[in-house]
Coordinates of C-alpha atoms and ligand atoms in Angstrom, one line a residue:
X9 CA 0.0 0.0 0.0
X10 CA 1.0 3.4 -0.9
X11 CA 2.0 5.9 2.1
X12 CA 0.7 9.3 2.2
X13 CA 3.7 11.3 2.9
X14 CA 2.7 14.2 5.1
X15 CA 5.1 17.1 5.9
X16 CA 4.0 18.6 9.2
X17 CA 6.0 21.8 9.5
X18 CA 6.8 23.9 12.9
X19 CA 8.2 27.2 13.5
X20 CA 7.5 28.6 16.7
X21 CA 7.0 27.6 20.0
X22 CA 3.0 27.2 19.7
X23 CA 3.0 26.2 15.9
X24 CA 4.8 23.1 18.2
X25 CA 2.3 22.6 20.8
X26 CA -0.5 23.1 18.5
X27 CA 0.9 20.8 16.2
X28 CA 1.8 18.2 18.2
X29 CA -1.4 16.7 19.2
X30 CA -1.8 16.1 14.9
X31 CA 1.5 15.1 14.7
X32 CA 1.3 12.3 17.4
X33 CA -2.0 11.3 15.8
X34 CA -1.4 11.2 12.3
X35 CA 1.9 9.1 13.6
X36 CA -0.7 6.2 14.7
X37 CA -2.3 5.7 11.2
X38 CA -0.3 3.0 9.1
X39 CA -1.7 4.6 5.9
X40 CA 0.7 7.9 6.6
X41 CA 4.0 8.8 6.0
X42 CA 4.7 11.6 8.3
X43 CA 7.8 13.6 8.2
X44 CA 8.8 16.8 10.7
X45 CA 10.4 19.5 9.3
X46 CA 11.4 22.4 12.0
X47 CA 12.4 25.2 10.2
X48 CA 13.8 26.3 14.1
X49 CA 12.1 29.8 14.0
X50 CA 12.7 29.5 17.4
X51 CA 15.0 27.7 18.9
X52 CA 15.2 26.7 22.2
X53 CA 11.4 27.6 22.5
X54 CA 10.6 25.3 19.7
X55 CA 13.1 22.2 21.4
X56 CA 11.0 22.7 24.7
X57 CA 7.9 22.0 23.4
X58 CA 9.0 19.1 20.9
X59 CA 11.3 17.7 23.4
X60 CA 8.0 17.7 26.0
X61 CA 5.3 15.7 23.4
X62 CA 8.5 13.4 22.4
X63 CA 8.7 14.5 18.6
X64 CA 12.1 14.3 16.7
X65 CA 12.0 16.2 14.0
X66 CA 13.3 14.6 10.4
X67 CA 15.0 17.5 9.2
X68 CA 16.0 21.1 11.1
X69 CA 16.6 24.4 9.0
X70 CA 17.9 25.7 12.2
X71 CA 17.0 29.4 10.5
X72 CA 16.7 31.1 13.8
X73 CA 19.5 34.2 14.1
X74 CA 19.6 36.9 17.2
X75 CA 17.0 39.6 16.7
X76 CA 15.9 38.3 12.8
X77 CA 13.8 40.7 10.8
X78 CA 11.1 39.5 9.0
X79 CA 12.6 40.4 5.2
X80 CA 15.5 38.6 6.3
X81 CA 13.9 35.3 8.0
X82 CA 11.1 35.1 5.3
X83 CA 14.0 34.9 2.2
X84 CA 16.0 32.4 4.2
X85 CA 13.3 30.3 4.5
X86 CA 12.3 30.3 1.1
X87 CA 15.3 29.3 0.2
X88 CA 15.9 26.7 2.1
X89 CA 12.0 25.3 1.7
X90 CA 12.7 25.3 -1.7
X91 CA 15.6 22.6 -1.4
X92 CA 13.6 20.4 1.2
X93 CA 10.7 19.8 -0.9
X94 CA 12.5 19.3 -4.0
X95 CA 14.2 16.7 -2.0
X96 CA 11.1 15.4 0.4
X97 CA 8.5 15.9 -2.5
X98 CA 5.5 15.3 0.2
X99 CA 1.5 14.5 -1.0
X100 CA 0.6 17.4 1.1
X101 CA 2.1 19.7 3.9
X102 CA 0.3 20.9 7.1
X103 CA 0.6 24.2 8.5
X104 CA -0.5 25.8 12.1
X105 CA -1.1 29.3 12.5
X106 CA 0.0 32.7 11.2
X107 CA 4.2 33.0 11.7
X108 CA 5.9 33.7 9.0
X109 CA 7.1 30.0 8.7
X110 CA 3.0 29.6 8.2
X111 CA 3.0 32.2 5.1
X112 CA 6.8 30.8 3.5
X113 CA 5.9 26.9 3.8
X114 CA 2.5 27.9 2.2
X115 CA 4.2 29.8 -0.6
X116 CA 6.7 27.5 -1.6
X117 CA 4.4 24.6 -1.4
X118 CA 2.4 26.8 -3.3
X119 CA 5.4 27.2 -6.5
X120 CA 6.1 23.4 -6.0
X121 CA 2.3 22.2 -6.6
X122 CA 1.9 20.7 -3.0
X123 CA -1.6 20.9 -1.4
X124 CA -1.4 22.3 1.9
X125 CA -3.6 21.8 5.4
X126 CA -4.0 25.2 7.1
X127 CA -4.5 24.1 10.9
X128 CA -6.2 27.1 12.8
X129 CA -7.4 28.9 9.8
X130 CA -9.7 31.5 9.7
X131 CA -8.5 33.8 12.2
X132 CA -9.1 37.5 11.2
X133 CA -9.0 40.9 12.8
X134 CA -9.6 42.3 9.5
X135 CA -7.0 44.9 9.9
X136 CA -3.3 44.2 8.5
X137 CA -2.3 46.2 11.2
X138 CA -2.9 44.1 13.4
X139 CA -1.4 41.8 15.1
X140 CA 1.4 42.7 12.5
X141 CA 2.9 40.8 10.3
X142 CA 0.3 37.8 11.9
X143 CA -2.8 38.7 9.5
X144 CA -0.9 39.1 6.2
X145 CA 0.4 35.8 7.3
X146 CA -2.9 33.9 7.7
X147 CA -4.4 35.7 4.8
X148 CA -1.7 34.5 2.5
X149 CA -2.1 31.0 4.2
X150 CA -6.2 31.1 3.5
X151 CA -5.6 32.1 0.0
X152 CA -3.0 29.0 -0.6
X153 CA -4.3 26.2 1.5
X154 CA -6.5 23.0 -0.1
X155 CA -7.6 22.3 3.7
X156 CA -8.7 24.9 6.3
X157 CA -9.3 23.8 9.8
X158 CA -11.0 26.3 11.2
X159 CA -11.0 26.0 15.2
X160 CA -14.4 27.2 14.9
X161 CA -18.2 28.4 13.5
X162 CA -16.9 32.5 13.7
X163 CA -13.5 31.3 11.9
X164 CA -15.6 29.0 9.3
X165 CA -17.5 32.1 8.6
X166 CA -14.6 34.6 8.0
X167 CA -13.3 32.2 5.2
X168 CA -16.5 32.2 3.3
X169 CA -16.7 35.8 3.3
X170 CA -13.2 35.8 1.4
X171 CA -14.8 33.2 -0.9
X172 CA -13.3 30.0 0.5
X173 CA -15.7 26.8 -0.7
X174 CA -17.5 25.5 2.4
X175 CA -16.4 22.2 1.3
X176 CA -12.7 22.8 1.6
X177 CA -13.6 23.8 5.7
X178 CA -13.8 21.9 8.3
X179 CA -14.6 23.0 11.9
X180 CA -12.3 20.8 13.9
X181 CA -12.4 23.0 17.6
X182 CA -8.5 24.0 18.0
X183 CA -6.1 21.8 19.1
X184 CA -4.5 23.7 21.6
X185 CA -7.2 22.5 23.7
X186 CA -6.2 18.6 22.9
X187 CA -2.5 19.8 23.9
X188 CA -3.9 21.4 27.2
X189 CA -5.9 18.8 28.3
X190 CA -3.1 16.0 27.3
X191 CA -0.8 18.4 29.7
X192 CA -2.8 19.6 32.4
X193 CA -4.4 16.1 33.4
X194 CA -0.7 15.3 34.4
X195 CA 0.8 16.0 38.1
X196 CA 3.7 18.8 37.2
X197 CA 5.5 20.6 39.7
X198 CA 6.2 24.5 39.0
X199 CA 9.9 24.6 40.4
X200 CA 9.5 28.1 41.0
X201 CA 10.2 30.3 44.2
X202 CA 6.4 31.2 44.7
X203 CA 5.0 32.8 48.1
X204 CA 1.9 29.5 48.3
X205 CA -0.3 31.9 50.5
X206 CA -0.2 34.8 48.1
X207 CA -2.3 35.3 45.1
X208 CA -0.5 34.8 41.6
X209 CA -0.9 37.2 38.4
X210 CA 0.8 35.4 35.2
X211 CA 2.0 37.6 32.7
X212 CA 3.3 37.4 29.1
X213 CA 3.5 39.8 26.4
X214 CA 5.9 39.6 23.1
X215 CA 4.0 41.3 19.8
X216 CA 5.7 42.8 17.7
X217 CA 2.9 45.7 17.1
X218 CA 3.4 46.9 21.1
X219 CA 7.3 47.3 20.4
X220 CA 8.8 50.6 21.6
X221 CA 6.4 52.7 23.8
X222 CA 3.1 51.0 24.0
X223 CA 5.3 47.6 25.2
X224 CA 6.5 50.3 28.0
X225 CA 3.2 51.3 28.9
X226 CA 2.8 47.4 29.4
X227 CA 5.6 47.4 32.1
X228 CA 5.0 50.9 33.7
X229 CA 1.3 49.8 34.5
X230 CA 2.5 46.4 35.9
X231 CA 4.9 47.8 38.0
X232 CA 2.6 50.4 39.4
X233 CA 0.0 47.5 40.1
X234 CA 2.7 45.4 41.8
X235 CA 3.1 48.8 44.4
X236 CA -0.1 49.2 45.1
X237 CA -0.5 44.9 45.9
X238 CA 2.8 44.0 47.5
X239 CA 0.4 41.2 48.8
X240 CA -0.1 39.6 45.2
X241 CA 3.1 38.0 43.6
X242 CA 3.5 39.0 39.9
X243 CA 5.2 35.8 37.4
X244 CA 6.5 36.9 34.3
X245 CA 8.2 34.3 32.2
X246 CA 10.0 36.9 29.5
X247 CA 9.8 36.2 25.8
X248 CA 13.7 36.3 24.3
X249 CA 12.9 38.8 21.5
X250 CA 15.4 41.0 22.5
X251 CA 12.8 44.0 22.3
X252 CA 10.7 42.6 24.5
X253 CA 13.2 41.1 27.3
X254 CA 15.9 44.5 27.5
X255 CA 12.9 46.5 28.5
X256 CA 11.0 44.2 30.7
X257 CA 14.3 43.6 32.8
X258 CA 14.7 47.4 32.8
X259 CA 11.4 48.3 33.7
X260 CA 10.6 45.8 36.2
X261 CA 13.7 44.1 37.0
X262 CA 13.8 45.7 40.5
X263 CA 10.1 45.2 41.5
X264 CA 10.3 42.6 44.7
X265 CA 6.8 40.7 44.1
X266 CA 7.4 40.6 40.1
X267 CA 9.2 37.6 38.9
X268 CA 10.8 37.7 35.9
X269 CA 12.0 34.1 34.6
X270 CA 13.0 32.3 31.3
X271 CA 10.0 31.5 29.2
X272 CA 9.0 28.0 31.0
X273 CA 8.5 24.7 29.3
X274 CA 5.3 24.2 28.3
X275 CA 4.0 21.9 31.2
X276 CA 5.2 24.2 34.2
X277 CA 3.8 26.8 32.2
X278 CA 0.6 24.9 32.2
X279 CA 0.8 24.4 36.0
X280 CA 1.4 27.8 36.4
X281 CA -1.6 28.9 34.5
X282 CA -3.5 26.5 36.9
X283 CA -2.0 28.2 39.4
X284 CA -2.8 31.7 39.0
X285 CA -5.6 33.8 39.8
X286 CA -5.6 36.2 37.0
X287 CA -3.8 36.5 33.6
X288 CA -2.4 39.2 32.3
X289 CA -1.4 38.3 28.1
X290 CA -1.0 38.8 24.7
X291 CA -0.7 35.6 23.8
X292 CA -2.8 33.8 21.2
X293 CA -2.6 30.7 22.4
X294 CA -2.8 32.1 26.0
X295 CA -6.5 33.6 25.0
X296 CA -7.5 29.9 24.3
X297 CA -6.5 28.1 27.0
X298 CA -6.9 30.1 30.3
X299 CA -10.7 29.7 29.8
X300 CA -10.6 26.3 29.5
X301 CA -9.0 26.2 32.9
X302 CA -11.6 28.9 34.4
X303 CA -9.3 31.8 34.6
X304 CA -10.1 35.4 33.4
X305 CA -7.5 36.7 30.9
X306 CA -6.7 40.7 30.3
X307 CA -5.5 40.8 26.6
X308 CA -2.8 43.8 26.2
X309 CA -4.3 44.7 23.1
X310 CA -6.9 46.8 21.0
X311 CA -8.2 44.3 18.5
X312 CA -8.1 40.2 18.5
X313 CA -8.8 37.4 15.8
X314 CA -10.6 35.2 19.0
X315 CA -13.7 36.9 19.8
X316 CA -15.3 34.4 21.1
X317 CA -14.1 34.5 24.6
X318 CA -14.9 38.2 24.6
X319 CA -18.1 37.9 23.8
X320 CA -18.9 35.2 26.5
X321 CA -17.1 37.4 29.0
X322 CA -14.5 35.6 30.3
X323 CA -11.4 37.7 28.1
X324 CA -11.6 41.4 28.0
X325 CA -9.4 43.6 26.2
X326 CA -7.7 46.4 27.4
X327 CA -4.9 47.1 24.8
X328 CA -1.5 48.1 25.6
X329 CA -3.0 51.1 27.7
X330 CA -1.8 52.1 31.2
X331 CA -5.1 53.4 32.6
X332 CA -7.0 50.4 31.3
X333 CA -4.5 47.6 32.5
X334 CA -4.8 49.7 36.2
X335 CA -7.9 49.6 36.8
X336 CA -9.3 46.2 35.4
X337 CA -6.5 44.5 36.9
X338 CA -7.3 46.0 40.0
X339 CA -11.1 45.4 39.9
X340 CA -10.5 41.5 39.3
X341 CA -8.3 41.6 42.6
X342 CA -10.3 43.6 44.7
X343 CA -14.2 42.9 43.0
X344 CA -15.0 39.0 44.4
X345 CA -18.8 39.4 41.7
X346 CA -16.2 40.9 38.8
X347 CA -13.8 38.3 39.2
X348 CA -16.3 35.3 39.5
X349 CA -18.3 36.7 36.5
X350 CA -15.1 36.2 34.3
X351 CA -13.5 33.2 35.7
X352 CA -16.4 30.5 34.7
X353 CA -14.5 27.8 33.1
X354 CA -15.7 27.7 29.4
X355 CA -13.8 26.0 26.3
X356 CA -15.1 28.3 23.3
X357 CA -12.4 27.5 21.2
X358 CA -12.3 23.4 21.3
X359 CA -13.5 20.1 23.1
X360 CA -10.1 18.2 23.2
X361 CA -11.3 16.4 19.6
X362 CA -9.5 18.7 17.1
X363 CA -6.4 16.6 15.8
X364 CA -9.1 13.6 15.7
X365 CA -11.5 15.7 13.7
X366 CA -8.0 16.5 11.0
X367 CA -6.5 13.0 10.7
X368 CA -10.2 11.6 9.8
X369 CA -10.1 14.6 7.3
X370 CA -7.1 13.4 5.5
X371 CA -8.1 9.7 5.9
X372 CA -11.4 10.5 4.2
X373 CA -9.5 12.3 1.3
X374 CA -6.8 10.1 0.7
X375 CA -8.7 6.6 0.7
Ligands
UD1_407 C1 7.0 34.7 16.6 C2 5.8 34.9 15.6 C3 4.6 35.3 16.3 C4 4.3 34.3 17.5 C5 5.5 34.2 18.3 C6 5.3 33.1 19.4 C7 6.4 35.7 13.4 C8 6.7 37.0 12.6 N1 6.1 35.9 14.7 O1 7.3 35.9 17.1 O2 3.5 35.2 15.4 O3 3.2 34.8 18.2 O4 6.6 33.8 17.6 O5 6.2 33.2 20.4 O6 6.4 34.7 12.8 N2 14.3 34.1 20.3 C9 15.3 33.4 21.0 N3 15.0 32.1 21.2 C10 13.9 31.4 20.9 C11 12.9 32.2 20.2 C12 13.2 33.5 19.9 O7 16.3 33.9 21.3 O8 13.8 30.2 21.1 C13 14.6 35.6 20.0 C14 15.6 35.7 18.8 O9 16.4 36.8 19.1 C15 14.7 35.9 17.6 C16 13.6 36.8 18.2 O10 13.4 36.2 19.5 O11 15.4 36.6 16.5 C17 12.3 36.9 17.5 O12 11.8 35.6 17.1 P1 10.7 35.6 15.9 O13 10.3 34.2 15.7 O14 11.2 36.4 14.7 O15 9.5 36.5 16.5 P2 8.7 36.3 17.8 O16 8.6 37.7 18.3 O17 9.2 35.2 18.6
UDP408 N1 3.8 29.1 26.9 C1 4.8 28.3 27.4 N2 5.8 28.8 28.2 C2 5.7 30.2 28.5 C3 4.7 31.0 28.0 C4 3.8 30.4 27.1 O1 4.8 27.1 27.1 O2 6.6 30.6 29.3 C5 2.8 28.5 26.0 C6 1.3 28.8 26.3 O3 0.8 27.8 27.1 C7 0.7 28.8 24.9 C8 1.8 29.1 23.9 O4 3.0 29.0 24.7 O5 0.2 27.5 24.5 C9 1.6 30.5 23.4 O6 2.8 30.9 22.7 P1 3.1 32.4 22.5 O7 2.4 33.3 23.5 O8 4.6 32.5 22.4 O9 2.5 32.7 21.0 P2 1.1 33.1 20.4 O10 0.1 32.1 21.0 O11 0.8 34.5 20.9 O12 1.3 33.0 19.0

């Protein structure tokens, strides 16, 4: 019998965790060939998570350099794309997210005449903007792919209004979720220094669009809510981007109850988001899970491609603005209704089914 050969391609650190749950499932069905590629976007970030789910990749661009601009990063990685599938010469390559590994892979697969599998497509603010370069990236993506699995019913619906055939989408719930619960069923231990009696507030923040001042606001307005709480300890596990982590150690480096660590492998991180009493994020990924785990997230930013959390109340945005960041922060510590009202425990964005829902996709297609 004829394999399938699937390249499933990761970039970043939650293209990997996202990933992995297809990955490891596609891996259990005879009929597939499944190769890894890691173009190492990220480095060590990327080797935490894979090293975590137990996934070696087949081949490693290792493309990652200090500080990479986008121009830059995308042309290496066409380049070297270019030689892996001329050499690979896969029936089809998946994709997850928006990076710009996301947008290259889906380019040069593009050139080369290989069908791709967009995994988490759909995502729009509508505005280029924003979260920059993220929506070119997916918008590229949607216009390339052969498969979009959309996480869900809002997602499905944004591809059809950019003409996307309803028969080439599939609403698969997003597989972050299967990652979480795979993680957070198991007992981890967060080998951190953390005060057990006081109350935790988990922060990461790393987009590119909040460089420069507004990513300053972002400390000043954490700092000035760890003074006014020295009875609530602030974790920050710092992004590497070295415009995110100069400043953060700058601004906040001396705070006593703020925390400031390497970013943490993924199942700490996970215990740590079980942990805490409020979030405080920009993180895509982060948006997803914490209300699946009950707790109430404040997204540092004006506009986001997951509305559905907003809208059910549990995530509320207050951009990368001091005032706003003050004084909802401060309500969900001192407000026992406000805080209960957003930390319910819903999972809009999937059931835990997602990489089930893919792998039967491709099954379907390729018998
Ligand atoms: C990238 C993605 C973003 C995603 C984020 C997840 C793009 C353009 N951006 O942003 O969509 O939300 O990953 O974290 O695709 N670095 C390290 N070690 C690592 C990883 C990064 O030192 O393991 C540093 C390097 O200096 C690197 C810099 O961070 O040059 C930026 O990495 P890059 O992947 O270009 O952008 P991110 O901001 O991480
Ligand atoms: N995460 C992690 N360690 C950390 C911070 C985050 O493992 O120190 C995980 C988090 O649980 C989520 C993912 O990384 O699944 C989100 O990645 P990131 O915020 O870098 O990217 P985004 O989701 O914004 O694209």
């Amino acid at each position: 019998m004829k394999k399938e050969k699937i390249l499933c391609v990761v970039g970043t650190r939650p293209e990997a965790i996202k990933m992995a749950p297809v990955i490891l499932a596609l891996k259990r069905e005879p009929e597939f060939d499944v190769r890894v590629l890691a173009t190492a976007q990220h480095r060590h970030m990327l080797d935490q998570v894979l090293d975590f789910f137990g996934i070696k990749p087949d081949i490693d661009l290792n493309v990652m350099r200090p500080n990479q601009a986008l121009t830059e990063l995308t042309a290496r990685l066409l380049l070297e794309l270019d030689g892996v599938l001329k050499t690979e010469k896969p029936d089809m390559a998946l994709v997850q997210g928006d990076t710009t590994t996301v947008m290259t892979v889906a380019l040069a697969c593009f050139y080369h005449r290989i069908p791709v599998g967009h995994v988490e497509a759909g995502l729009r603010t509508w505005d280029m903007r924003n979260p920059f370069p993220e929506e070119a990236n997916r918008v590229i993506t949607g216009k390339l792919a052969r498969w979009h699995f959309a996480p869900t019913e809002n997602s499905r619906r944004n591809l059809l209004q950019e003409g996307v055939s309803d028969a080439d989408i599939v609403v698969t719930g997003n597989t972050v979720i299967d990652a979480l619960l795979m993680t957070a069923a198991q007992d981890i231990r967060l080998d951190i220094p953390l005060d057990g009696n006081k109350r935790l507030v988990l922060v990461t923040s790393h987009r590119r669009e909040n460089f420069g001042e507004p990513f300053r606001n972002i400390c000043r307005a954490l700092r000035a809510l760890a003074e006014a709480n020295p009875s609530v300890q602030f974790l920050y596990p710092v992004h590497p981007n070295p415009n995110v982590k100069d400043v953060a150690y700058e601004l906040l480096g001396a705070c006593p109850n703020i925390l400031l660590c390497e970013p943490l492998d993924y199942a700490p991180f996970v215990a740590a988001m079980k942990r805490s009493y409020l979030i405080i994020s920009d993180s895509g990924g982060v948006q997803e899970e914490a209300p699946a785990l009950g707790k109430p997230v404040l997204v540092l930013r004006d506009e986001t491609e997951r509305p559905e959390a907003v809208e059910q109340g549990v995530v509320k945005l207050v951009g990368p603005n001091y005032d706003r960041i003050v004084k909802e922060a401060q309500t969900l510590l001192d407000d026992e209704n406000a805080y209960r009202s957003m930390a319910r425990g819903i999972s809009p964005y999937g059931d835990g089914h997602g990489a089930e829902r893919i792998v039967k996709t491709l099954s379907d297609h390729f018998s």
